[in-house]
Coordinates of C-alpha atoms in Angstrom, one line a residue:
M1 CA 104.0 125.0 88.2
V2 CA 107.3 124.3 86.5
S3 CA 106.9 120.8 84.5
R4 CA 109.8 118.7 85.9
E5 CA 111.6 116.4 82.8
P6 CA 111.7 112.8 83.8
R7 CA 115.3 112.0 85.3
E8 CA 117.5 109.0 84.9
P9 CA 116.8 106.7 88.0
M10 CA 119.2 107.1 90.7
P11 CA 119.4 104.3 93.2
G12 CA 119.6 105.8 97.0
R13 CA 117.6 106.2 100.0
Y14 CA 115.4 109.4 99.6
P15 CA 113.0 110.9 102.0
V16 CA 109.4 111.0 101.4
T17 CA 106.3 112.6 103.7
F18 CA 106.4 109.2 105.8
G19 CA 109.8 108.2 106.2
E20 CA 112.2 106.9 103.7
V21 CA 112.4 104.4 101.0
D22 CA 115.2 103.1 99.1
L23 CA 115.4 102.9 95.2
L24 CA 116.9 100.1 94.3
R25 CA 118.3 98.5 90.8
D26 CA 117.1 94.9 89.6
L27 CA 120.9 93.7 88.6
D28 CA 119.0 91.1 86.7
R29 CA 117.0 93.6 84.8
P30 CA 118.7 96.8 83.8
S31 CA 114.9 98.5 83.4
G32 CA 113.6 97.0 86.9
W33 CA 113.7 99.0 90.0
V34 CA 112.0 98.5 93.5
V35 CA 110.9 100.4 96.1
S36 CA 111.5 99.3 99.7
S37 CA 110.7 101.2 102.6
G38 CA 112.3 99.8 106.2
G39 CA 113.5 96.7 104.0
V40 CA 109.8 96.0 103.0
P41 CA 109.7 95.9 99.2
Q42 CA 106.7 97.7 98.4
S43 CA 106.5 98.0 94.7
Y44 CA 108.6 96.8 91.2
V45 CA 108.4 98.1 88.0
D46 CA 110.4 97.4 85.0
L47 CA 110.5 101.1 82.8
E48 CA 110.6 99.4 79.7
D49 CA 108.2 96.8 79.9
P50 CA 105.4 97.2 82.2
T51 CA 103.6 93.8 81.8
Y52 CA 107.3 92.3 83.5
L53 CA 105.5 91.5 87.1
D54 CA 108.0 90.5 89.5
F55 CA 106.2 90.0 92.8
E56 CA 104.0 86.7 93.0
Y57 CA 100.8 88.7 94.6
V58 CA 101.1 91.0 91.8
R59 CA 100.8 88.3 89.1
L60 CA 97.9 86.8 90.6
M61 CA 95.9 90.0 90.6
A62 CA 97.0 90.9 86.8
D63 CA 95.6 87.2 86.2
V64 CA 92.2 88.2 87.3
I65 CA 92.2 91.5 85.8
D66 CA 93.1 90.1 82.6
L67 CA 90.1 87.4 82.9
L68 CA 87.7 90.3 83.1
D69 CA 85.6 91.2 80.2
E70 CA 87.7 92.5 77.2
G71 CA 87.9 96.2 76.3
P72 CA 89.4 99.1 78.4
L73 CA 88.5 99.8 82.6
D74 CA 87.6 102.1 84.9
A75 CA 89.9 100.9 87.6
V76 CA 90.5 102.8 91.2
H77 CA 93.9 101.9 92.9
I78 CA 93.8 102.4 96.6
G79 CA 97.8 102.3 97.0
G80 CA 99.9 103.5 94.7
C81 CA 103.9 103.4 95.2
A82 CA 105.5 103.1 91.8
C83 CA 101.9 102.4 90.5
T84 CA 102.7 98.7 89.1
L85 CA 99.3 97.8 88.4
P86 CA 98.3 100.5 87.0
R87 CA 101.1 100.6 84.4
Y88 CA 100.2 97.0 83.5
V89 CA 96.7 97.8 83.0
A90 CA 97.5 100.8 80.8
A91 CA 99.7 98.5 79.0
T92 CA 97.4 95.3 78.5
R93 CA 93.9 97.5 77.9
P94 CA 94.8 100.7 76.5
G95 CA 91.8 103.4 76.9
S96 CA 91.5 102.6 80.2
R97 CA 90.8 105.1 82.7
Q98 CA 92.6 104.9 86.1
L99 CA 92.6 106.9 89.2
V100 CA 95.4 106.1 91.9
A101 CA 94.8 107.3 95.3
E102 CA 98.1 107.7 97.6
P103 CA 98.7 109.6 100.6
D104 CA 102.3 110.1 100.6
A105 CA 103.0 112.9 98.2
A106 CA 106.9 113.1 98.2
L107 CA 106.5 109.3 97.4
V108 CA 104.6 110.2 94.2
Q109 CA 106.9 112.9 92.9
L110 CA 109.6 110.4 93.4
V111 CA 108.1 108.5 91.7
R112 CA 107.3 111.2 88.7
D113 CA 110.8 112.4 88.9
H114 CA 112.6 108.6 88.6
L115 CA 110.4 106.2 87.4
R116 CA 108.2 107.9 84.4
L117 CA 105.2 107.7 86.1
K118 CA 103.6 111.0 83.5
S119 CA 104.2 108.5 81.0
V120 CA 101.3 106.2 82.1
P121 CA 98.3 107.0 79.9
R122 CA 95.2 108.6 81.3
L123 CA 96.3 108.2 84.9
K124 CA 95.4 110.5 87.8
V125 CA 97.0 110.2 91.0
R126 CA 95.3 111.9 94.2
I127 CA 96.9 112.7 97.3
L128 CA 94.7 111.1 99.5
D129 CA 94.1 108.4 101.9
G130 CA 92.0 105.3 100.9
R131 CA 89.0 106.3 102.9
S132 CA 88.6 110.1 102.0
A133 CA 89.3 109.1 98.1
T134 CA 86.7 106.5 98.1
A135 CA 84.4 108.3 99.6
G136 CA 84.8 111.4 96.8
L137 CA 84.0 108.9 93.9
H138 CA 80.8 108.6 92.2
D139 CA 78.1 105.8 92.2
A140 CA 78.6 102.8 90.1
S141 CA 82.2 104.7 88.3
A142 CA 84.3 101.7 88.4
D143 CA 84.7 98.3 86.5
L144 CA 87.7 97.4 88.9
L145 CA 89.0 98.5 92.6
V146 CA 92.2 97.3 93.8
L147 CA 93.0 97.7 97.4
D148 CA 96.6 97.5 98.1
A149 CA 97.5 99.6 100.5
F150 CA 100.1 99.2 103.5
S151 CA 102.0 101.2 105.9
G152 CA 105.4 99.5 105.7
A153 CA 104.1 95.8 105.8
T154 CA 100.9 95.9 107.6
M155 CA 97.3 96.7 106.0
P156 CA 95.4 99.7 107.4
L157 CA 92.6 98.6 109.3
D158 CA 90.3 101.4 108.2
L159 CA 90.6 99.8 104.5
A160 CA 89.3 96.5 106.1
T161 CA 86.2 97.2 107.7
R162 CA 82.4 96.6 106.8
E163 CA 81.6 100.3 106.7
Y164 CA 84.5 101.0 104.0
M165 CA 83.4 98.0 102.1
G166 CA 79.9 99.4 101.6
D167 CA 81.7 102.5 100.5
V168 CA 83.8 100.6 97.7
A169 CA 80.5 98.6 96.8
R170 CA 78.8 101.9 96.0
V171 CA 81.5 103.0 93.9
L172 CA 81.9 99.8 92.0
R173 CA 79.4 98.7 89.1
P174 CA 77.2 96.1 89.5
A175 CA 79.1 93.8 87.4
G176 CA 82.5 95.4 88.9
T177 CA 85.3 93.7 90.6
L178 CA 87.3 93.9 93.8
L179 CA 90.6 92.7 94.3
V180 CA 92.3 93.0 97.8
N181 CA 95.8 92.1 98.9
I182 CA 96.2 90.9 102.4
A183 CA 99.3 90.0 104.3
D184 CA 99.1 87.3 107.2
G185 CA 100.9 84.5 108.8
K186 CA 100.4 81.2 111.1
G187 CA 96.9 80.8 111.4
L188 CA 95.4 83.2 109.2
A189 CA 93.2 84.6 111.6
F190 CA 93.2 88.7 110.4
A191 CA 92.7 87.3 106.7
R192 CA 90.0 85.4 107.7
R193 CA 88.1 88.0 109.5
V194 CA 88.7 90.3 106.3
L195 CA 87.3 87.7 104.4
A196 CA 84.0 87.5 106.2
T197 CA 84.1 91.3 105.8
I198 CA 84.3 91.3 102.3
G199 CA 81.9 88.5 102.2
G200 CA 78.9 90.6 104.0
T201 CA 79.1 92.6 100.9
F202 CA 80.0 91.2 98.1
P203 CA 78.9 87.3 97.9
R204 CA 81.1 86.0 95.0
M205 CA 84.3 85.4 96.6
A206 CA 87.7 84.0 95.4
L207 CA 91.1 83.6 97.6
L208 CA 94.2 82.9 96.0
A209 CA 97.9 82.5 97.7
D210 CA 101.0 80.1 97.8
P211 CA 100.0 76.9 99.3
G212 CA 102.2 77.2 101.9
V213 CA 100.8 80.7 103.3
L214 CA 97.5 79.1 102.8
R215 CA 98.7 76.6 105.2
G216 CA 99.7 79.4 107.7
R217 CA 103.2 77.8 107.3
R218 CA 105.0 81.0 106.2
F219 CA 104.0 85.0 106.4
G220 CA 102.8 86.1 102.8
N221 CA 100.3 88.0 100.7
L222 CA 96.8 86.4 100.2
I223 CA 94.9 87.9 97.1
V224 CA 90.7 88.2 97.4
A225 CA 88.8 88.4 94.3
A226 CA 85.4 89.8 95.1
S227 CA 81.8 91.0 93.1
R228 CA 78.1 90.9 93.4
T229 CA 78.1 88.8 90.3
A230 CA 79.8 85.9 89.1
L231 CA 83.6 85.6 89.1
P232 CA 85.9 83.9 86.3
L233 CA 86.4 81.3 88.6
D234 CA 87.1 78.8 85.5
G235 CA 90.1 80.8 84.4
M236 CA 91.1 81.8 87.8
L237 CA 91.3 78.0 88.5
R238 CA 93.5 77.3 85.3
K239 CA 95.7 80.3 85.9
A240 CA 96.5 79.8 89.4
A241 CA 97.5 75.9 88.9
G242 CA 99.3 76.7 85.6
G243 CA 101.0 79.8 86.7
L244 CA 104.4 80.7 87.4
S245 CA 103.5 80.7 91.4
Q246 CA 101.8 77.8 91.6
A247 CA 99.2 79.3 93.5
R248 CA 95.9 77.8 94.6
C249 CA 92.5 79.2 94.3
V250 CA 90.1 78.4 97.1
H251 CA 86.3 79.2 96.4
G252 CA 82.7 77.6 96.9
D253 CA 82.4 75.4 99.9
D254 CA 86.0 75.2 100.4
L255 CA 86.2 79.2 101.4
H256 CA 83.0 79.1 103.3
R257 CA 85.1 76.4 105.7
F258 CA 88.2 78.3 105.8
V259 CA 86.2 81.7 106.8
A260 CA 83.7 79.8 109.4
G261 CA 83.6 81.3 112.5
A262 CA 85.3 84.4 111.8
R263 CA 84.0 87.8 112.9
P264 CA 83.6 90.8 110.6
L265 CA 85.5 93.6 111.2
N266 CA 83.8 97.3 112.0
D267 CA 85.4 100.7 112.7
G268 CA 86.6 100.9 115.8
D269 CA 87.4 97.0 116.7
P270 CA 90.3 96.4 118.6
V271 CA 92.3 94.4 116.2
L272 CA 95.7 93.5 115.7
V273 CA 97.1 94.0 112.5
P274 CA 99.9 91.1 111.6
V275 CA 103.4 92.2 111.1
P276 CA 105.9 89.6 109.3
P277 CA 108.8 88.1 111.2
P278 CA 112.0 89.8 110.6
A279 CA 113.6 86.8 108.8
V280 CA 110.7 87.3 105.9
F281 CA 112.4 90.4 104.2
G282 CA 115.8 89.2 105.6

């Protein structure tokens, strides 16, 4: 197989396995690039500084990762796109072993060709959907599993069910951490059901989001941190209050009240996955 040298990124629209994506330059940061699909930003990477995280929800996930025990991590990322968080983990925790599952082979090749994916040390990418990739992993093999998989602006429903969470728990070590990115809007009915589902497997949970999103005032991202052992709640509360995004961290009794009455999701349940209103992304 002929090795391809990374080329200088070129803005434009590119065909991928599941449609098209736009590769856009950040006019404020010469080394910053956005991958967008259907007008929905999917990933942002800074090719010179992998610790620069432009999206608020990605910064929230990175805050939680920073609070985990020091040292390299064995990490699994379900959903890859431009691999923003794998780049961050590789830079902040040298020696980490990471696996990314991304079903779009042409998208992966685009990121390899234009966004220096091969420069990320100890990173493997498998062209698989999340369920298949997780099923193929060894028991108790990961310290961290990040679930950030979207088709456009919607989360695949098969990655939000009780059956899938059971497989995630199998892969995570007893003290391992799960991070999930959910998108929801008014009423947050879907987010509540996903939280009820996660909570059925992982008894320790916290929810991080912008206050406006938590109140259902606007569509946006909510981050769930979950574990079978204690989460670093003190640090999460401190970072949420003092970070650039001024997020809220909901946990304990407040989180139980937030989830109360929501039914867990099971494979085959008829569920309407929320989609953002057109104005969200201009």
